[in-house]
């Protein structure tokens, strides 16, 4: 009898097919053909998430958790060969709660199976402490931990092959955190989203290329991080804290210079929430001593009522000769504390928005949450006037700005003198956005060629 097509597929093709489907479906393929019966048992990647089950809204979460544990236990029992990737993810329903001894058992099993990537995105008892056996896994290349406690052994010398580390609501001491980062010498990607027990971020990672930070850290320093190409910082600070107020004023030091001194290769930079306020503390130069010659995309949350933040944003523009994309989100502060530097006091438009030494090379600009305040409009005027290759500006209004007022804002912008002549306005479908196209836009170039 001639074999069916499924049975005649090469082993590598079968393994490739199985790697793209959920583990539940992978197990079910054993009925397709005699050759497929045990193929799923050698899958190097095991991903368990809530897609493994059809969850009923009325189902008791404890019953669901028991089913989940039973399935993982069964797969690990019959599986043979290395397990390079192991993920537990409860990102859809948050109904999965595991016991400490269960996860300890799984991790101990994985330490004997050449584990390279481990993701634990699930609630485990109260605050799960990662077992000591995990720190012996020198083959680990990617580690993501959620809602747990991390306490490396005293003699732990780091994960020598780790390239990606993500800590999400993880508790770890300041010293252990710094030692962990310092000892993972091959680390290329680092994500820190709420790391309890750490108040200061000191980065010593010579191979680090991607950094994502979102928390209430008091300070961020780069000891060694000269290879960084992508940086995202979302710093939440307490307005009413006297310590934070002193850091914002900065005295004679410059958070701005300290931060950018170690970012010579950065291509993408996103500064969210109040981190620009932190950077603007102390002395803000007109231009950085060492320009960001590789910076192509910049995203900023900015309070246009704060002169120091405006100055910091303009400094970045003047110091980024190859910048192509700029996104600004107007941050409106709703707190009782007075602004750091009120616009109405000692303010001079000409000094702040002075002509840059060289033209700004930005092509695409997006201004979000615009209310029509004078500093916002002056910032747009600055960009339009000194950006000869500007192709488009997308302006999105604040939700409290009505349609009539938004129309007046756009009409006012259209009166600005521009280095690249305004050609047309395109209204977005939701009427909250307007796209202004300029003469240098590819839209007009292609139309002219045709």
Tab-separated table of C-alpha atoms in Angstrom:
chain	number	residue	atom	x	y	z
A	1	UNK	CA	0.000	0.000	0.000
A	2	UNK	CA	1.308	3.441	-0.911
A	3	UNK	CA	1.997	5.524	2.229
A	4	UNK	CA	-0.169	8.607	2.811
A	5	UNK	CA	1.327	12.049	2.368
A	6	UNK	CA	1.454	12.776	6.097
A	7	UNK	CA	3.520	9.640	6.755
A	8	UNK	CA	5.923	10.487	3.959
A	9	UNK	CA	6.804	13.922	5.314
A	10	UNK	CA	10.426	14.227	6.525
A	11	UNK	CA	10.939	14.335	10.287
A	12	UNK	CA	12.241	17.903	10.156
A	13	UNK	CA	9.078	19.083	8.410
A	14	UNK	CA	6.861	17.334	10.960
A	15	UNK	CA	8.780	18.900	13.839
A	16	UNK	CA	8.502	22.301	12.173
A	17	UNK	CA	4.717	21.946	11.816
A	18	UNK	CA	4.327	20.889	15.437
A	19	UNK	CA	6.406	23.842	16.638
A	20	UNK	CA	3.833	26.299	15.256
A	21	UNK	CA	0.725	24.907	16.940
A	22	UNK	CA	-0.390	24.873	20.617
A	23	UNK	CA	0.695	21.883	22.687
A	24	UNK	CA	-2.914	20.646	22.915
A	25	UNK	CA	-3.169	20.411	19.109
A	26	UNK	CA	0.345	18.967	18.905
A	27	UNK	CA	-0.651	16.081	21.161
A	28	UNK	CA	-3.787	15.557	19.052
A	29	UNK	CA	-1.735	15.038	15.866
A	30	UNK	CA	-0.755	11.576	17.137
A	31	UNK	CA	-3.951	10.225	15.528
A	32	UNK	CA	-3.048	11.507	12.046
A	33	UNK	CA	-0.550	8.828	11.136
A	34	UNK	CA	1.542	6.030	12.631
A	35	UNK	CA	4.641	8.138	12.046
A	36	UNK	CA	3.135	11.029	14.030
A	37	UNK	CA	2.210	9.041	17.168
A	38	UNK	CA	5.207	10.000	19.281
A	39	UNK	CA	6.551	12.987	17.371
A	40	UNK	CA	5.150	15.517	19.826
A	41	UNK	CA	7.022	13.744	22.627
A	42	UNK	CA	10.314	15.122	21.305
A	43	UNK	CA	9.218	18.724	20.787
A	44	UNK	CA	12.008	20.970	22.120
A	45	UNK	CA	9.540	23.805	22.798
A	46	UNK	CA	6.731	23.359	25.346
A	47	UNK	CA	4.321	26.274	25.762
A	48	UNK	CA	1.422	25.923	28.204
A	49	UNK	CA	-1.124	28.721	28.274
A	50	UNK	CA	-4.845	29.177	28.680
A	51	UNK	CA	-5.332	28.296	25.010
A	52	UNK	CA	-4.692	24.704	26.033
A	53	UNK	CA	-8.198	24.528	27.462
A	54	UNK	CA	-11.666	25.762	26.661
A	55	UNK	CA	-12.469	27.700	29.809
A	56	UNK	CA	-16.069	28.169	30.902
A	57	UNK	CA	-16.986	31.411	32.632
A	58	UNK	CA	-18.632	29.474	35.468
A	59	UNK	CA	-15.778	27.045	35.970
A	60	UNK	CA	-14.117	27.053	39.379
A	61	UNK	CA	-10.556	28.432	39.030
A	62	UNK	CA	-9.260	25.715	41.367
A	63	UNK	CA	-10.656	23.004	39.076
A	64	UNK	CA	-9.081	24.669	36.060
A	65	UNK	CA	-5.712	24.842	37.870
A	66	UNK	CA	-5.889	21.112	38.665
A	67	UNK	CA	-6.564	20.316	35.006
A	68	UNK	CA	-3.659	22.493	33.969
A	69	UNK	CA	-1.235	20.848	36.406
A	70	UNK	CA	-2.363	17.383	35.310
A	71	UNK	CA	-1.683	18.216	31.669
A	72	UNK	CA	1.791	19.644	32.287
A	73	UNK	CA	2.702	16.662	34.472
A	74	UNK	CA	1.569	14.258	31.757
A	75	UNK	CA	3.530	16.003	29.002
A	76	UNK	CA	6.723	16.136	31.049
A	77	UNK	CA	6.313	12.486	32.043
A	78	UNK	CA	6.082	11.110	28.504
A	79	UNK	CA	8.357	13.674	26.870
A	80	UNK	CA	11.891	12.572	26.102
A	81	UNK	CA	14.865	14.452	24.757
A	82	UNK	CA	15.890	18.046	25.535
A	83	UNK	CA	13.368	20.750	26.485
A	84	UNK	CA	14.916	23.940	25.186
A	85	UNK	CA	11.879	26.187	25.733
A	86	UNK	CA	9.373	25.958	28.593
A	87	UNK	CA	6.670	28.593	29.055
A	88	UNK	CA	3.699	28.876	31.388
A	89	UNK	CA	1.543	31.868	30.493
A	90	UNK	CA	-1.779	32.968	31.980
A	91	UNK	CA	-2.008	36.289	30.167
A	92	UNK	CA	-5.673	36.030	29.102
A	93	UNK	CA	-7.808	35.023	32.059
A	94	UNK	CA	-5.641	35.290	35.204
A	95	UNK	CA	-7.464	32.284	36.578
A	96	UNK	CA	-4.477	30.016	36.989
A	97	UNK	CA	-2.973	29.699	40.451
A	98	UNK	CA	-0.234	27.145	41.098
A	99	UNK	CA	1.259	25.699	44.241
A	100	UNK	CA	4.918	26.192	45.104
A	101	UNK	CA	5.772	22.489	45.271
A	102	UNK	CA	4.264	21.902	41.806
A	103	UNK	CA	6.407	24.555	40.107
A	104	UNK	CA	9.468	23.480	42.089
A	105	UNK	CA	8.981	19.987	40.699
A	106	UNK	CA	8.746	21.246	37.121
A	107	UNK	CA	11.827	23.446	37.405
A	108	UNK	CA	13.880	20.618	38.929
A	109	UNK	CA	12.813	18.417	36.004
A	110	UNK	CA	13.806	21.111	33.488
A	111	UNK	CA	17.266	21.576	34.969
A	112	UNK	CA	18.036	18.060	33.750
A	113	UNK	CA	16.671	18.672	30.244
A	114	UNK	CA	19.024	21.297	28.754
A	115	UNK	CA	16.590	24.185	29.308
A	116	UNK	CA	17.522	27.346	27.344
A	117	UNK	CA	14.422	29.520	27.651
A	118	UNK	CA	12.148	29.690	30.696
A	119	UNK	CA	9.063	31.894	31.071
A	120	UNK	CA	6.927	31.797	34.234
A	121	UNK	CA	4.029	34.194	33.673
A	122	UNK	CA	1.639	32.880	36.263
A	123	UNK	CA	0.571	33.502	39.850
A	124	UNK	CA	2.230	31.013	42.202
A	125	UNK	CA	0.937	31.004	45.771
A	126	UNK	CA	1.795	34.355	47.376
A	127	UNK	CA	5.329	35.327	46.388
A	128	UNK	CA	7.050	32.341	44.840
A	129	UNK	CA	10.749	31.953	45.589
A	130	UNK	CA	12.694	30.639	42.629
A	131	UNK	CA	14.412	27.382	43.711
A	132	UNK	CA	18.185	27.240	43.972
A	133	UNK	CA	18.434	24.525	41.337
A	134	UNK	CA	17.530	27.011	38.581
A	135	UNK	CA	20.758	28.932	39.171
A	136	UNK	CA	22.738	25.889	38.073
A	137	UNK	CA	21.251	26.093	34.540
A	138	UNK	CA	24.184	27.584	32.698
A	139	UNK	CA	22.535	26.795	29.361
A	140	UNK	CA	19.825	29.428	29.959
A	141	UNK	CA	19.681	32.065	27.218
A	142	UNK	CA	16.317	33.658	27.981
A	143	UNK	CA	14.634	34.060	31.382
A	144	UNK	CA	11.316	35.802	32.129
A	145	UNK	CA	9.932	35.784	35.658
A	146	UNK	CA	6.668	37.216	36.986
A	147	UNK	CA	5.381	37.737	40.547
A	148	UNK	CA	8.173	35.919	42.357
A	149	UNK	CA	11.085	36.332	44.727
A	150	UNK	CA	14.611	36.002	43.389
A	151	UNK	CA	17.408	35.130	45.819
A	152	UNK	CA	20.555	33.826	44.077
A	153	UNK	CA	22.879	31.574	46.098
A	154	UNK	CA	25.833	33.289	47.761
A	155	UNK	CA	28.330	31.664	45.395
A	156	UNK	CA	26.249	32.257	42.270
A	157	UNK	CA	28.468	33.569	39.468
A	158	UNK	CA	25.793	34.431	36.945
A	159	UNK	CA	24.195	32.814	33.918
A	160	UNK	CA	27.147	32.716	31.540
A	161	UNK	CA	25.001	32.245	28.403
A	162	UNK	CA	22.010	34.425	29.303
A	163	UNK	CA	21.159	36.955	26.586
A	164	UNK	CA	17.657	38.062	27.561
A	165	UNK	CA	16.303	38.785	31.059
A	166	UNK	CA	12.841	40.051	31.992
A	167	UNK	CA	11.749	40.748	35.570
A	168	UNK	CA	8.080	41.621	36.128
A	169	UNK	CA	6.918	42.375	39.674
A	170	UNK	CA	9.906	40.479	41.033
A	171	UNK	CA	11.409	41.003	44.477
A	172	UNK	CA	15.199	41.047	44.719
A	173	UNK	CA	17.665	42.926	46.907
A	174	UNK	CA	19.719	45.831	45.538
A	175	UNK	CA	23.029	43.937	45.879
A	176	UNK	CA	21.671	40.727	44.351
A	177	UNK	CA	20.244	42.662	41.428
A	178	UNK	CA	23.503	44.455	40.678
A	179	UNK	CA	25.501	41.238	40.997
A	180	UNK	CA	23.050	39.438	38.690
A	181	UNK	CA	23.374	42.042	35.934
A	182	UNK	CA	27.129	42.322	36.361
A	183	UNK	CA	27.691	38.552	36.225
A	184	UNK	CA	25.582	37.932	33.079
A	185	UNK	CA	28.262	39.219	30.739
A	186	UNK	CA	26.498	38.197	27.488
A	187	UNK	CA	23.230	39.944	28.347
A	188	UNK	CA	21.770	41.707	25.292
A	189	UNK	CA	18.176	42.457	26.344
A	190	UNK	CA	16.969	43.606	29.776
A	191	UNK	CA	13.375	44.368	30.786
A	192	UNK	CA	12.514	45.639	34.266
A	193	UNK	CA	8.837	46.185	35.039
A	194	UNK	CA	8.344	46.782	38.768
A	195	UNK	CA	11.331	45.305	40.568
A	196	UNK	CA	10.707	45.405	44.318
A	197	UNK	CA	13.668	45.973	46.618
A	198	UNK	CA	15.661	47.919	44.000
A	199	UNK	CA	15.736	51.713	44.218
A	200	UNK	CA	18.678	52.431	41.916
A	201	UNK	CA	19.423	50.947	38.512
A	202	UNK	CA	23.138	50.518	37.872
A	203	UNK	CA	23.733	48.928	34.479
A	204	UNK	CA	27.032	47.127	33.931
A	205	UNK	CA	26.415	45.117	30.772
A	206	UNK	CA	28.958	45.553	27.959
A	207	UNK	CA	26.838	43.629	25.407
A	208	UNK	CA	23.443	45.095	26.296
A	209	UNK	CA	21.554	46.263	23.183
A	210	UNK	CA	17.940	46.623	24.367
A	211	UNK	CA	16.770	48.128	27.653
A	212	UNK	CA	13.153	48.511	28.854
A	213	UNK	CA	12.495	50.056	32.262
A	214	UNK	CA	9.168	50.904	33.913
A	215	UNK	CA	9.025	51.497	37.659
A	216	UNK	CA	9.522	53.988	40.480
A	217	UNK	CA	13.312	53.858	40.556
A	218	UNK	CA	15.076	56.802	42.162
A	219	UNK	CA	18.085	56.832	39.884
A	220	UNK	CA	19.412	55.232	36.703
A	221	UNK	CA	23.111	54.956	35.966
A	222	UNK	CA	25.034	53.342	33.151
A	223	UNK	CA	28.344	52.023	34.356
A	224	UNK	CA	29.041	50.104	31.151
A	225	UNK	CA	26.372	49.883	28.430
A	226	UNK	CA	28.029	51.281	25.337
A	227	UNK	CA	26.283	48.915	22.893
A	228	UNK	CA	22.707	50.016	23.653
A	229	UNK	CA	20.666	50.586	20.500
A	230	UNK	CA	17.088	50.598	21.872
A	231	UNK	CA	16.070	52.254	25.158
A	232	UNK	CA	12.599	52.607	26.695
A	233	UNK	CA	12.245	54.301	30.095
A	234	UNK	CA	8.934	54.856	31.881
A	235	UNK	CA	9.825	56.329	35.247
A	236	UNK	CA	7.053	56.871	37.820
A	237	UNK	CA	8.043	59.379	40.486
A	238	UNK	CA	6.155	60.611	43.512
A	239	UNK	CA	5.288	64.292	43.203
A	240	UNK	CA	4.986	64.935	46.917
A	241	UNK	CA	8.287	63.334	47.886
A	242	UNK	CA	10.918	65.825	49.059
A	243	UNK	CA	13.675	63.484	47.863
A	244	UNK	CA	12.196	63.354	44.380
A	245	UNK	CA	11.776	67.127	44.295
A	246	UNK	CA	15.474	67.531	45.094
A	247	UNK	CA	16.381	65.082	42.331
A	248	UNK	CA	14.217	67.024	39.881
A	249	UNK	CA	15.945	70.304	40.723
A	250	UNK	CA	19.269	68.521	40.547
A	251	UNK	CA	21.446	71.223	42.054
A	252	UNK	CA	24.558	71.696	39.926
A	253	UNK	CA	24.668	68.175	38.518
A	254	UNK	CA	23.123	67.172	35.221
A	255	UNK	CA	21.016	64.036	34.975
A	256	UNK	CA	20.765	64.739	31.257
A	257	UNK	CA	24.500	64.569	30.610
A	258	UNK	CA	24.937	61.598	32.920
A	259	UNK	CA	22.254	59.606	31.112
A	260	UNK	CA	23.354	60.282	27.537
A	261	UNK	CA	27.048	59.928	28.194
A	262	UNK	CA	26.754	56.137	27.779
A	263	UNK	CA	24.351	55.952	24.840
A	264	UNK	CA	26.490	56.578	21.744
A	265	UNK	CA	24.941	53.807	19.602
A	266	UNK	CA	21.258	54.222	20.458
A	267	UNK	CA	18.966	54.062	17.412
A	268	UNK	CA	15.608	54.137	19.216
A	269	UNK	CA	14.780	56.018	22.431
A	270	UNK	CA	11.400	56.229	24.190
A	271	UNK	CA	11.021	58.381	27.310
A	272	UNK	CA	7.607	57.967	28.951
A	273	UNK	CA	5.733	59.625	31.800
A	274	UNK	CA	8.020	61.591	34.143
A	275	UNK	CA	11.473	60.491	33.073
A	276	UNK	CA	12.027	63.646	31.020
A	277	UNK	CA	11.393	65.631	34.222
A	278	UNK	CA	14.136	63.590	35.890
A	279	UNK	CA	16.526	64.166	32.965
A	280	UNK	CA	15.790	67.896	32.954
A	281	UNK	CA	16.966	68.257	36.557
A	282	UNK	CA	20.152	70.242	37.000
A	283	UNK	CA	21.943	71.770	34.042
A	284	UNK	CA	20.390	71.191	30.609
A	285	UNK	CA	22.857	72.024	27.828
A	286	UNK	CA	21.817	73.625	24.570
A	287	UNK	CA	23.436	70.693	22.820
A	288	UNK	CA	25.056	67.438	23.966
A	289	UNK	CA	28.892	67.382	23.937
A	290	UNK	CA	28.721	64.098	22.012
A	291	UNK	CA	25.861	64.029	19.484
A	292	UNK	CA	23.509	61.043	19.161
A	293	UNK	CA	24.662	60.286	15.636
A	294	UNK	CA	22.769	56.969	15.425
A	295	UNK	CA	19.438	58.051	16.892
A	296	UNK	CA	16.717	57.479	14.276
A	297	UNK	CA	13.489	57.334	16.339
A	298	UNK	CA	12.644	59.399	19.422
A	299	UNK	CA	9.487	59.319	21.557
A	300	UNK	CA	8.919	61.724	24.457
A	301	UNK	CA	6.272	62.409	27.104
A	302	UNK	CA	6.627	66.125	27.749
A	303	UNK	CA	4.972	68.682	30.013
A	304	UNK	CA	4.747	71.848	27.921
A	305	UNK	CA	4.178	73.862	31.122
A	306	UNK	CA	7.752	73.048	32.182
A	307	UNK	CA	10.469	75.110	30.552
A	308	UNK	CA	13.195	72.691	31.634
A	309	UNK	CA	11.455	69.775	29.903
A	310	UNK	CA	11.040	71.806	26.722
A	311	UNK	CA	14.729	72.723	26.837
A	312	UNK	CA	15.672	69.065	27.312
A	313	UNK	CA	13.565	68.013	24.316
A	314	UNK	CA	15.096	70.741	22.126
A	315	UNK	CA	18.571	69.723	23.252
A	316	UNK	CA	17.882	66.209	22.024
A	317	UNK	CA	16.658	67.526	18.682
A	318	UNK	CA	19.744	69.697	18.229
A	319	UNK	CA	21.968	66.750	19.187
A	320	UNK	CA	20.411	64.155	16.854
A	321	UNK	CA	21.611	64.885	13.306
A	322	UNK	CA	20.163	61.680	11.803
A	323	UNK	CA	16.774	61.667	13.565
A	324	UNK	CA	13.988	60.543	11.213
A	325	UNK	CA	10.939	59.943	13.436
A	326	UNK	CA	9.714	62.034	16.392
A	327	UNK	CA	6.690	61.289	18.589
A	328	UNK	CA	5.636	63.700	21.321
A	329	UNK	CA	2.892	63.102	23.882
A	330	UNK	CA	1.783	66.233	25.728
A	331	UNK	CA	1.664	65.239	29.383
A	332	UNK	CA	-0.813	67.239	31.450
A	333	UNK	CA	0.043	67.016	35.129
A	334	UNK	CA	-2.843	66.824	37.533
A	335	UNK	CA	-1.282	67.348	40.935
A	336	UNK	CA	-1.194	69.987	43.626
A	337	UNK	CA	2.530	70.726	43.504
A	338	UNK	CA	3.493	73.827	41.462
A	339	UNK	CA	5.336	73.271	38.164
A	340	UNK	CA	9.097	73.162	38.379
A	341	UNK	CA	9.558	76.216	36.154
A	342	UNK	CA	6.307	78.037	35.284
A	343	UNK	CA	6.168	79.203	31.680
A	344	UNK	CA	4.920	82.626	32.783
A	345	UNK	CA	8.086	83.368	34.792
A	346	UNK	CA	11.331	84.480	33.132
A	347	UNK	CA	10.338	82.942	29.834
A	348	UNK	CA	11.676	84.018	26.449
A	349	UNK	CA	10.453	82.308	23.290
A	350	UNK	CA	13.461	83.398	21.271
A	351	UNK	CA	15.980	81.963	23.724
A	352	UNK	CA	14.259	78.614	24.020
A	353	UNK	CA	13.305	78.079	20.389
A	354	UNK	CA	16.479	79.538	18.904
A	355	UNK	CA	17.672	78.477	15.460
A	356	UNK	CA	19.721	75.231	15.564
A	357	UNK	CA	23.281	75.185	14.211
A	358	UNK	CA	22.283	72.647	11.559
A	359	UNK	CA	18.859	71.886	10.049
A	360	UNK	CA	16.765	69.232	11.789
A	361	UNK	CA	16.551	66.109	9.642
A	362	UNK	CA	13.336	64.692	11.067
A	363	UNK	CA	10.855	63.424	8.456
A	364	UNK	CA	7.862	62.131	10.415
A	365	UNK	CA	6.400	63.888	13.478
A	366	UNK	CA	3.421	62.921	15.608
A	367	UNK	CA	2.059	65.267	18.293
A	368	UNK	CA	-0.373	63.510	20.653
A	369	UNK	CA	-2.794	64.957	23.232
A	370	UNK	CA	-2.468	68.532	21.975
A	371	UNK	CA	-4.625	71.176	23.712
A	372	UNK	CA	-3.532	74.276	21.810
A	373	UNK	CA	-1.348	75.823	24.533
A	374	UNK	CA	1.164	78.367	23.277
A	375	UNK	CA	4.267	76.266	24.113
A	376	UNK	CA	2.826	73.329	22.147
A	377	UNK	CA	2.230	75.499	19.108
A	378	UNK	CA	5.638	77.135	19.360
A	379	UNK	CA	7.239	73.704	19.449
A	380	UNK	CA	5.421	72.784	16.245
A	381	UNK	CA	6.473	76.103	14.727
A	382	UNK	CA	10.100	75.305	15.581
A	383	UNK	CA	9.875	71.911	13.860
A	384	UNK	CA	8.163	73.275	10.764
A	385	UNK	CA	10.610	76.157	10.389
A	386	UNK	CA	13.873	74.228	10.803
A	387	UNK	CA	13.079	70.826	9.244
A	388	UNK	CA	13.697	71.092	5.478
A	389	UNK	CA	13.046	67.374	4.790
A	390	UNK	CA	9.887	67.179	6.894
A	391	UNK	CA	7.299	64.970	5.169
A	392	UNK	CA	4.369	64.906	7.555
A	393	UNK	CA	3.070	65.968	10.951
A	394	UNK	CA	0.181	64.126	12.573
A	395	UNK	CA	-1.597	66.212	15.195
A	396	UNK	CA	-3.920	64.445	17.647
A	397	UNK	CA	-6.086	66.515	19.964
A	398	UNK	CA	-6.714	66.106	23.662
A	399	UNK	CA	-10.091	64.506	24.419
A	400	UNK	CA	-11.265	67.726	26.095
A	401	UNK	CA	-10.622	69.781	22.961
A	402	UNK	CA	-13.737	70.213	20.860
A	403	UNK	CA	-13.921	69.945	17.090
A	404	UNK	CA	-14.210	73.717	16.540
A	405	UNK	CA	-11.211	74.517	18.712
A	406	UNK	CA	-9.182	71.767	17.068
A	407	UNK	CA	-10.001	73.273	13.663
A	408	UNK	CA	-8.717	76.649	14.886
A	409	UNK	CA	-5.498	75.001	16.123
A	410	UNK	CA	-4.852	73.404	12.714
A	411	UNK	CA	-5.606	76.668	10.888
A	412	UNK	CA	-3.134	78.436	13.160
A	413	UNK	CA	-0.445	75.838	12.429
A	414	UNK	CA	-0.984	76.242	8.691
A	415	UNK	CA	0.085	79.873	8.956
A	416	UNK	CA	3.578	78.918	10.139
A	417	UNK	CA	6.473	79.677	7.846
A	418	UNK	CA	7.936	76.327	6.835
A	419	UNK	CA	11.241	75.041	5.448
A	420	UNK	CA	9.257	72.455	3.464
A	421	UNK	CA	6.068	73.941	2.045
A	422	UNK	CA	2.760	72.562	3.329
A	423	UNK	CA	0.822	70.890	0.541
A	424	UNK	CA	-2.301	69.211	1.874
A	425	UNK	CA	-4.225	68.216	4.985
A	426	UNK	CA	-5.692	64.753	5.472
A	427	UNK	CA	-8.327	64.228	8.169
A	428	UNK	CA	-8.202	60.926	9.973
A	429	UNK	CA	-11.336	58.756	10.198
A	430	UNK	CA	-11.942	59.435	13.887
A	431	UNK	CA	-11.745	63.245	13.372
A	432	UNK	CA	-9.404	63.543	16.372
A	433	UNK	CA	-6.300	63.497	14.154
A	434	UNK	CA	-5.097	65.606	11.264
A	435	UNK	CA	-2.173	64.707	9.000
A	436	UNK	CA	-0.304	67.627	7.429
A	437	UNK	CA	1.771	66.666	4.399
A	438	UNK	CA	4.719	68.714	3.151
A	439	UNK	CA	6.326	69.252	-0.231
A	440	UNK	CA	9.166	66.839	0.576
A	441	UNK	CA	6.694	64.021	1.226
A	442	UNK	CA	7.122	60.850	-0.836
A	443	UNK	CA	3.399	61.149	-1.600
A	444	UNK	CA	4.057	64.181	-3.774
A	445	UNK	CA	7.304	62.859	-5.212
A	446	UNK	CA	5.634	59.702	-6.490
A	447	UNK	CA	2.661	61.678	-7.838
A	448	UNK	CA	5.014	64.055	-9.680
A	449	UNK	CA	6.942	61.149	-11.215
A	450	UNK	CA	3.733	59.570	-12.476
